[in-house]
XYZ file of C-alpha atoms in Angstrom:
486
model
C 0.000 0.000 0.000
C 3.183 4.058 -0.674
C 3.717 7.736 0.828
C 0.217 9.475 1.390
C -1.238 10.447 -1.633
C -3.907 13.262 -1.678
C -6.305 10.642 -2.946
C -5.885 9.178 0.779
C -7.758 12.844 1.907
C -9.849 13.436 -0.508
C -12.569 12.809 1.974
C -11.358 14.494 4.847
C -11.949 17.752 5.990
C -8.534 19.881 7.112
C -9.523 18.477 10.685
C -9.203 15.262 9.819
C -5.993 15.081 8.618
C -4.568 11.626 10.182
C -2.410 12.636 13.113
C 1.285 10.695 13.090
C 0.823 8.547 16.215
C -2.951 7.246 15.226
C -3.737 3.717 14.923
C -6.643 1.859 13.219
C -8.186 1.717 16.779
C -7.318 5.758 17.494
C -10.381 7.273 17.500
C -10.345 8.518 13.908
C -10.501 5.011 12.675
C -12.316 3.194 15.285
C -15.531 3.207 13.804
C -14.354 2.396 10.225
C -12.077 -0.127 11.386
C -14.385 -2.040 13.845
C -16.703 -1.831 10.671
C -15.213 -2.854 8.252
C -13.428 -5.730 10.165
C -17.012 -7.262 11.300
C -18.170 -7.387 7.920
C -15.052 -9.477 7.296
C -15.718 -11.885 10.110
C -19.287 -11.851 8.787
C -18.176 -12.968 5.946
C -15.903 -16.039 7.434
C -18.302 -17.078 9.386
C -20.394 -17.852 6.871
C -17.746 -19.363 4.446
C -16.528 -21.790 7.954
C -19.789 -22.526 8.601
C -21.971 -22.881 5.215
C -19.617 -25.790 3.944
C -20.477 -28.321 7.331
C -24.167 -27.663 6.459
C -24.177 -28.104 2.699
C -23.648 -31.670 2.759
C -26.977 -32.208 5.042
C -28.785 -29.599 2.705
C -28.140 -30.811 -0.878
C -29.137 -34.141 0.842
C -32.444 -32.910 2.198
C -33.341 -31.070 -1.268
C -32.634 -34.388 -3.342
C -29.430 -32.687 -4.896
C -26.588 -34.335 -4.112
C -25.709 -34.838 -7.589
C -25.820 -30.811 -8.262
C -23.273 -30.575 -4.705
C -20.748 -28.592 -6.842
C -22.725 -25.963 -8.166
C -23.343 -24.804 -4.783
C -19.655 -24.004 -4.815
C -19.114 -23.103 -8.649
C -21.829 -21.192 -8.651
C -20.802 -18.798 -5.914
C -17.054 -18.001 -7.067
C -18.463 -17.853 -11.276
C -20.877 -14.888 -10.047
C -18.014 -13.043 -7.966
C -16.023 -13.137 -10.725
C -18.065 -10.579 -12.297
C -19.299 -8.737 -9.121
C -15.580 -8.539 -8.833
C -15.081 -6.364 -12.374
C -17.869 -4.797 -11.917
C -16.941 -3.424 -7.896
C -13.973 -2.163 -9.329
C -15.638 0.143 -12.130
C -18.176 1.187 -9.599
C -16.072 2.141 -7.058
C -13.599 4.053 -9.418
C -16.588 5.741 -10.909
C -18.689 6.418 -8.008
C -16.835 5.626 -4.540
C -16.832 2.330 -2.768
C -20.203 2.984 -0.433
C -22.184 1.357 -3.031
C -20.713 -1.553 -3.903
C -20.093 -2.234 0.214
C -23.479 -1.587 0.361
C -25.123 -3.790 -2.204
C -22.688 -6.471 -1.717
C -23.663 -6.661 2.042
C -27.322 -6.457 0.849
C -26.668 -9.096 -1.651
C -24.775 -11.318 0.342
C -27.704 -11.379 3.411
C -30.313 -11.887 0.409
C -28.419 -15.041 -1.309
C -28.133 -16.177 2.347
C -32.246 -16.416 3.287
C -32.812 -17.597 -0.527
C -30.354 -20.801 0.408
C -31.936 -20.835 3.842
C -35.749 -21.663 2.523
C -35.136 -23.447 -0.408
C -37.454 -26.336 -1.071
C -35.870 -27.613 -4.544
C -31.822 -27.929 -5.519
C -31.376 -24.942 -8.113
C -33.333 -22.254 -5.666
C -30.463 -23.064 -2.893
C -27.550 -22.963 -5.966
C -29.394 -19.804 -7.230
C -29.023 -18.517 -3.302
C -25.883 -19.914 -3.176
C -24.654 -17.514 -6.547
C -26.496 -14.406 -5.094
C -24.669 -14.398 -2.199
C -20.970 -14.860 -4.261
C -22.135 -12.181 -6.220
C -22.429 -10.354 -3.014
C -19.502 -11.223 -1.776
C -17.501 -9.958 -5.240
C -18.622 -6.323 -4.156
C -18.001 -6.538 -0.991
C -14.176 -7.558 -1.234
C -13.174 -5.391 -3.635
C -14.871 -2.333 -2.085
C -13.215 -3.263 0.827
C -10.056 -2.483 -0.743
C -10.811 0.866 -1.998
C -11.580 1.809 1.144
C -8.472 1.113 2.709
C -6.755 2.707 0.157
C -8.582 5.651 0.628
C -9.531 5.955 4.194
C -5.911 5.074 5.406
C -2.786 6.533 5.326
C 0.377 4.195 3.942
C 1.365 3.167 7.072
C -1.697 1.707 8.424
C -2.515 0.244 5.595
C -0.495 -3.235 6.751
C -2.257 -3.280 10.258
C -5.897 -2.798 8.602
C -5.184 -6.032 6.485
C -4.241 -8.247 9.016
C -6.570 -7.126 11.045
C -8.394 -8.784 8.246
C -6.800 -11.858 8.146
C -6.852 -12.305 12.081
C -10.871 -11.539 11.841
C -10.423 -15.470 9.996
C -9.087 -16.850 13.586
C -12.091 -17.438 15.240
C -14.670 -18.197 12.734
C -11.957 -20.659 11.614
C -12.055 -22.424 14.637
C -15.734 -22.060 15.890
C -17.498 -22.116 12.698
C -17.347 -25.507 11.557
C -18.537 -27.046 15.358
C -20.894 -24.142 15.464
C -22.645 -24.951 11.951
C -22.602 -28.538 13.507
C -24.211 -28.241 16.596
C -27.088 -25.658 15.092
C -27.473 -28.239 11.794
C -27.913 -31.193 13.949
C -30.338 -29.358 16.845
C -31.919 -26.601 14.736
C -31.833 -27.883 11.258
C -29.514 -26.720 8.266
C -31.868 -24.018 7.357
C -30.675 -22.339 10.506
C -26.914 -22.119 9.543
C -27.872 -19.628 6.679
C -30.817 -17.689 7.921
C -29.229 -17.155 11.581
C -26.253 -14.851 9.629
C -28.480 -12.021 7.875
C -29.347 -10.928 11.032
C -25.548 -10.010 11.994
C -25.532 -7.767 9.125
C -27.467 -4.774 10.763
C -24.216 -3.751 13.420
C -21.628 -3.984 10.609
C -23.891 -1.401 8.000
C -24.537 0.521 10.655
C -21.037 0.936 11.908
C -19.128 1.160 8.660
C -21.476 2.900 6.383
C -21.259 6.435 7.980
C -17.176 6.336 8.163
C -17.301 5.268 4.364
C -19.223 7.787 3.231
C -17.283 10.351 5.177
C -14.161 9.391 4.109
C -14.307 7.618 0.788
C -17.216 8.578 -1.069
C -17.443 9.874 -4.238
C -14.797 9.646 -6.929
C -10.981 10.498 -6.924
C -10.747 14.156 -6.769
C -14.170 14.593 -8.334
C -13.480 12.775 -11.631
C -15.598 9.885 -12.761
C -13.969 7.831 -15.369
C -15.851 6.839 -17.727
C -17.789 2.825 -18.025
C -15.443 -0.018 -19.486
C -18.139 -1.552 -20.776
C -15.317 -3.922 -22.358
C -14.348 -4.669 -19.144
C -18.246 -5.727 -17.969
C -18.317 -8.260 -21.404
C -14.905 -9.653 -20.372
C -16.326 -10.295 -16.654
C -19.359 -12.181 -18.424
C -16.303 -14.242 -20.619
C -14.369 -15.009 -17.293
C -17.398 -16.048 -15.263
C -18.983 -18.394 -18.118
C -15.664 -20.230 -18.808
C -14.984 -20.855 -15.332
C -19.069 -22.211 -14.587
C -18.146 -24.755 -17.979
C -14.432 -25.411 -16.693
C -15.953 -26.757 -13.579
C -18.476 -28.352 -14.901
C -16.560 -30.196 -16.947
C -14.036 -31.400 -14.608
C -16.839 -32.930 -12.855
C -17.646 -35.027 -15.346
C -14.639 -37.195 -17.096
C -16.821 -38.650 -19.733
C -15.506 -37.398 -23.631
C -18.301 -35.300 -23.557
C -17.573 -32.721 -20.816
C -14.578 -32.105 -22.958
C -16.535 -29.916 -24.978
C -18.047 -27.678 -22.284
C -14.066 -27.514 -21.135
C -12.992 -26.083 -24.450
C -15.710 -23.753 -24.492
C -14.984 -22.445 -21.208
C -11.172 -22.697 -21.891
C -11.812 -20.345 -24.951
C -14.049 -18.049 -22.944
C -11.871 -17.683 -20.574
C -8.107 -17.139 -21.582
C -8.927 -14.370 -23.382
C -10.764 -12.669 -20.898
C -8.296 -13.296 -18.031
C -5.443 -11.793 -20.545
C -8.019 -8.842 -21.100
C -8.711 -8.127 -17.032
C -5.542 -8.705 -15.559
C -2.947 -6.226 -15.541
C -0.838 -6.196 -18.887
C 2.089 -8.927 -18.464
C 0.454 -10.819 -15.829
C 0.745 -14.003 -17.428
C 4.918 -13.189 -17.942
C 5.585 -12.309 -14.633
C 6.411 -8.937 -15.219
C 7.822 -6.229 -12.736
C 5.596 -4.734 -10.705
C 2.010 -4.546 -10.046
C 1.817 -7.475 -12.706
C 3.573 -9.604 -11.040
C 1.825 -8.788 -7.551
C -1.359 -9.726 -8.737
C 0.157 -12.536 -10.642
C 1.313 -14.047 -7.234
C -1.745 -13.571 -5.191
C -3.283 -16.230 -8.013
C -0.652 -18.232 -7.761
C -0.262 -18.677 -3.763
C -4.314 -18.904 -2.883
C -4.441 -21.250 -6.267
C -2.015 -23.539 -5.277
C -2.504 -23.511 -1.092
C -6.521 -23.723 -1.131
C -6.858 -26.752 -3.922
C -3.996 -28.524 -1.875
C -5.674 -27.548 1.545
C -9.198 -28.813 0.460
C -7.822 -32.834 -0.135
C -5.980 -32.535 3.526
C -9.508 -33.460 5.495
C -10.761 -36.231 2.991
C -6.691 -37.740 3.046
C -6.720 -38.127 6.575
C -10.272 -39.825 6.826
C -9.860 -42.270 3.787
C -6.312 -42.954 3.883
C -5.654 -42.898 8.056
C -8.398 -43.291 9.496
C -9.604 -39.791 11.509
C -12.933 -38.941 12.013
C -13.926 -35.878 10.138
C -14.319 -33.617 12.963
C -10.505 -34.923 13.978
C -9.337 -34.049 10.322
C -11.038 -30.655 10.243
C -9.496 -29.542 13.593
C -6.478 -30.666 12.417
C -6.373 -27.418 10.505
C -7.750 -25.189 12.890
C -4.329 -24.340 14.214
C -3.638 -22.999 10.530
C -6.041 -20.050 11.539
C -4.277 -18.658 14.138
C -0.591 -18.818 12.523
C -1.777 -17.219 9.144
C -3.085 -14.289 11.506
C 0.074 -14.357 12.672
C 2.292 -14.309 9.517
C -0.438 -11.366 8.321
C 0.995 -9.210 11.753
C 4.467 -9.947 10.780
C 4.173 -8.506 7.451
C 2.516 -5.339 9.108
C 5.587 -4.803 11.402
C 6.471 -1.229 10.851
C 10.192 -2.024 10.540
C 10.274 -4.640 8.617
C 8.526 -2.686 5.497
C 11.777 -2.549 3.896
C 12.220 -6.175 3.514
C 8.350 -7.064 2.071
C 9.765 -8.632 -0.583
C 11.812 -10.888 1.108
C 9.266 -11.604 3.764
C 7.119 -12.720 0.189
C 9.652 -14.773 -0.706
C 10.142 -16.695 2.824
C 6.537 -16.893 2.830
C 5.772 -18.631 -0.456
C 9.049 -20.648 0.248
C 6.785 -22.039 3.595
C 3.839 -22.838 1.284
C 5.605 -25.007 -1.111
C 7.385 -27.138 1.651
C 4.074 -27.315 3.309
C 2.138 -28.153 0.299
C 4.932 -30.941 -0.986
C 5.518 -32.301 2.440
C 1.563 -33.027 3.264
C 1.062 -36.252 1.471
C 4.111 -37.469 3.543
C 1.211 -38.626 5.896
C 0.047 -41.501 3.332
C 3.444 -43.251 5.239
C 2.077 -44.861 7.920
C 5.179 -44.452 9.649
C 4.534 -41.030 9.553
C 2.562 -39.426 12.820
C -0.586 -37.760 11.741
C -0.044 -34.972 13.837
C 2.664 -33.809 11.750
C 0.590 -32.813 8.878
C -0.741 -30.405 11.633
C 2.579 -28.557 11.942
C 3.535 -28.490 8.561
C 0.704 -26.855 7.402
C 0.580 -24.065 10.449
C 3.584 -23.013 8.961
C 2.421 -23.153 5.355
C -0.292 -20.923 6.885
C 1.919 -18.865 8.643
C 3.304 -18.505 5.136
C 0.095 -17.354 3.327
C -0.304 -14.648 5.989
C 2.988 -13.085 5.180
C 1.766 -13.333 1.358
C -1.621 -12.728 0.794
C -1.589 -9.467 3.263
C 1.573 -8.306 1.859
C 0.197 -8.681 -1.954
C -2.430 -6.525 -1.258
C -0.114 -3.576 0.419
C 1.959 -3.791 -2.324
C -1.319 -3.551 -4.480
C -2.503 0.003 -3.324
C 1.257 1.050 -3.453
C 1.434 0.489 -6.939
C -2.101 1.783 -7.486
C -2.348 4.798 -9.384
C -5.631 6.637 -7.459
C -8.327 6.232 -10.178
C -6.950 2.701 -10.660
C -7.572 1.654 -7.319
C -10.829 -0.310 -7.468
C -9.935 -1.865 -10.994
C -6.625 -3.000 -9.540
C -8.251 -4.243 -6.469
C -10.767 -6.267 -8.588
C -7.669 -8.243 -10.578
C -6.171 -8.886 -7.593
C -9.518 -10.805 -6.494
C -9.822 -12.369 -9.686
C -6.086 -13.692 -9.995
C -6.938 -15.222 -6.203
C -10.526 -16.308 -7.272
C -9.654 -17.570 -10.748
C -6.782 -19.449 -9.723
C -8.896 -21.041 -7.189
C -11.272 -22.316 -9.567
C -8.886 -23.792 -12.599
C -6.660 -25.818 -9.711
C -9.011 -26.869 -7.968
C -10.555 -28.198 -11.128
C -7.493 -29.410 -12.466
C -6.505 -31.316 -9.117
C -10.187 -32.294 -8.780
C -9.833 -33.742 -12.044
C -6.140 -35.877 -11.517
C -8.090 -36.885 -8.539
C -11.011 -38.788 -10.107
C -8.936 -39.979 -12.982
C -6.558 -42.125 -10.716
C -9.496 -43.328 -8.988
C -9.692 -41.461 -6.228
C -13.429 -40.619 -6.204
C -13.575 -44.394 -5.455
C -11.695 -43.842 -2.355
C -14.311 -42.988 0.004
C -14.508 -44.738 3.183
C -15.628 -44.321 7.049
C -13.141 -43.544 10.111
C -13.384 -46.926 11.131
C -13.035 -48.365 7.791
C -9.987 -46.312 5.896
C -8.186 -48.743 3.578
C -5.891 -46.066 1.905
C -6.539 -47.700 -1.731
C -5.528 -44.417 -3.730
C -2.750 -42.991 -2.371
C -1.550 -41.871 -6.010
C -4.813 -39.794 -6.321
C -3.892 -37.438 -3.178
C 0.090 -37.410 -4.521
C -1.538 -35.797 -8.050
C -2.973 -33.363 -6.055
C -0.237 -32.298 -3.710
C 2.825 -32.426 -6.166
C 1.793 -30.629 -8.682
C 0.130 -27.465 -6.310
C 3.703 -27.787 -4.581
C 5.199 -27.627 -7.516
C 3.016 -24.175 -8.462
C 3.839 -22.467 -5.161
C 7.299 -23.752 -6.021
C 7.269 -21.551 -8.829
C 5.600 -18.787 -6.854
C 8.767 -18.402 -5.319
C 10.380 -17.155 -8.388
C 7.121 -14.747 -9.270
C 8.482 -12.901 -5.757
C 11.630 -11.597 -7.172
C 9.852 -9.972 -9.525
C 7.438 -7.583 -7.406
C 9.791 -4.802 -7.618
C 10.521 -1.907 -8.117
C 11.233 -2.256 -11.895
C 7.597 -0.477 -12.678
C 6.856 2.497 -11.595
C 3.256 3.900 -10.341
C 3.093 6.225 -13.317
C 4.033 3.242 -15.893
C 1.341 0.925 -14.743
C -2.083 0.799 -16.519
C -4.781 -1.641 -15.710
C -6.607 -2.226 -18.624
């Protein structure tokens, strides 16, 4: 996130100008920053606690067959919300997109909540993604608006350590209420959380970063909005397809292959794809570390049930320590005097991932303790923290100020689009060495497919492997001035 820029003001009055020894908690940011930080947690509570009830829902509504659109369809409509945040918030400030999103996100919540049929709870499941889109990218604007340089490290791991709890209590939360209350209850309890956050974090938002940059409005890319529609169709048929190995999902994958390259190319930052200096190469290795951690991390719970033996509650506590060391590696990067050395602390970090990530299917050994896999991967966490937080300062650093919300929207779609092609590509190795076969009880774990879990892990390994190489190039070879989102 660089010096104070006059964009940082804009919304201030002279009496507002941030005072040198003010925090995010002084009492010029309290309110903003309490605000903004719950709709964060609001927004991990639901993601910890949706996916223990989904299971138990798709079952009740007679759609376990449609169990991935649930997912798909919630990341294919952020992708556009995403694109489209970032033109509205350039255009017009980030108080609207905060505010739909959050209105969004509570309305895709009660639609899931009283479904009666399968494609009403998908169709609740893509309002609230869509949601979500605006929310996360406003977000950003906000903070590189509201906050001066140097606070901008503390507000995002403040972020990232609003993920602690929810982390930990979400999943036996969502458990206890879908097992006394009913599943229904898991989505329709959350809506009702969204009242303190609005009312908190609306008022400071306006205040301080409403309206455009120093009363411009650039104009509509509507080129941008038809690329958003690409991105988000070819990643709904990518996923789709690797569901379904038969030679005829290999259509709907080339389809969505051909939507979607040249869209990515079109809303990412010019030389993403090359790694080059700069802000490229910043949002080129958020994609790249959430990509290659999250499709590894989401095999870890079903590899310890099938292939040794843990109950699932046992296997999903097992990462629940990964919570509290990512919030940790987020307040390393934020470490006044260590600001100097972000780079490095990037390239230590994604160094941590790729161990973690390659060292993980270790546990198929049986010689190898199962608690292991619990340390390794709170330090591949502790890893992630250091990256993901430190991407995004380096984001609004390299931000020119009418550029902020489009660069803040590539930045979610390099993490969001990376998400879904690896997890669709490891989903895919998966199934096609049998490991959808694999399935088995605590009690009854025979370990048949170890192969299956190894063409997950290896390969993501191998991605944050090269991750580490995408660090050296975040800087400073491209200057603010010379960077253009398209």
């Amino acid at each position: 996130m660089a010096a104070l820029d006059p964009r940082d003001t804009d919304a201030l009055t002279t009496s507002d100008e941030p005072d040198p020894a003010d925090t995010v908690l002084s009492r010029s940011y309290r309110a903003l920053s309490v605000g903004i930080v719950s709709v964060v947690l609001l927004i991990a509570f639901e993601a910890t606690a949706v996916g223990t009830a989904m299971p138990v829902a798709a079952r009740e509504l007679d759609g376990v067959a449609s169990y991935a659109f649930a997912f798909s369809g919630f990341f294919t409509t952020s992708l556009f919300a995403m694109v489209l945040a970032g033109q509205w918030a350039d255009r017009r400030g980030p108080l609207g997109p905060v505010t739909a999103g959050i209105g969004a996100f509570a309305a895709g919540l009660l639609l899931a909540g009283t479904a009666t049929v399968m494609w009403v709870f998908v169709l609740g499941r893509a309002v609230q993604g869509f949601g979500g889109g605006l929310v996360i990218v406003g977000l950003y604007v906000v903070i590189g608006r509201a906050y001066p340089d140097r606070l901008r490290p503390a507000i995002v791991a403040a972020f990232a350590a609003s993920w602690v709890v929810p982390s930990i209590v979400g999943p036996l939360a969502s458990g206890v209420v879908t097992e006394q209350l009913g599943w229904r209850w898991v989505f329709l309890g959350i809506p009702v959380l969204v009242v303190f956050p609005l009312a908190l974090a609306l008022p400071q938002i306006r205040r301080r970063a409403a309206g455009p940059v120093a009363g411009t409005a650039p104009a509509l890319d509507r080129r941008r909005i038809r690329l958003a529609l690409g991105i988000s169709l070819g990643a709904g048929l990518l996923q789709y397809a690797a569901q379904d190995l038969r030679p005829l999902s290999l259509l709907p994958g080339l389809v969505g292959a051909a939507l979607l390259v040249p869209a990515a190319l079109g809303l990412l930052p010019p030389g993403t794809y090359r790694a080059a200096r700069g802000l490229p190469s910043v949002v080129l290795l958020r994609g790249v570390a959430s990509g290659s951690f999250i499709a590894a991390e989401s095999f870890v719970p079903l590899m310890l049930v099938t292939q040794r033996g843990l109950s699932p509650t046992l296997a999903g506590f097992s990462l629940a320590a990964g919570g509290g060391t990512w919030a940790a590696g987020s307040w390393v990067q934020s470490r006044p005097r260590l600001e100097p050395y972000r780079e490095r602390l990037t390239t230590s970090g994604m160094v941590l991932v790729a161990v973690a990530v390659a060292a993980a299917p270790s546990v198929l050994i049986d010689a190898v303790p199962v608690w292991t896999l619990a340390v390794v991967w709170s330090f591949g966490c502790f890893g992630m923290g250091l990256v993901i937080s430190s991407a995004s300062v380096l984001l609004l650093k390299l931000s020119a100020p009418e550029e902020a919300g489009t660069n803040s929207a590539s930045l979610q779609i390099s993490d969001a689009l990376s998400n879904v092609v690896l997890l669709s590509v490891g989903g895919a190795a998966f199934a096609a060495l049998g490991g959808g076969t694999a399935g088995h009880t605590a009690a009854g774990a025979s370990g048949s497919h170890p192969a299956a879990f190894a063409a997950v892990f290896l390969p993501m390994a191998a991605v944050a492997l090269a991750g580490v190489w995408v660090t050296t190039r975040l800087g400073p070879g491209v200057n603010r001035e010379s960077v253009v989102a398209k």
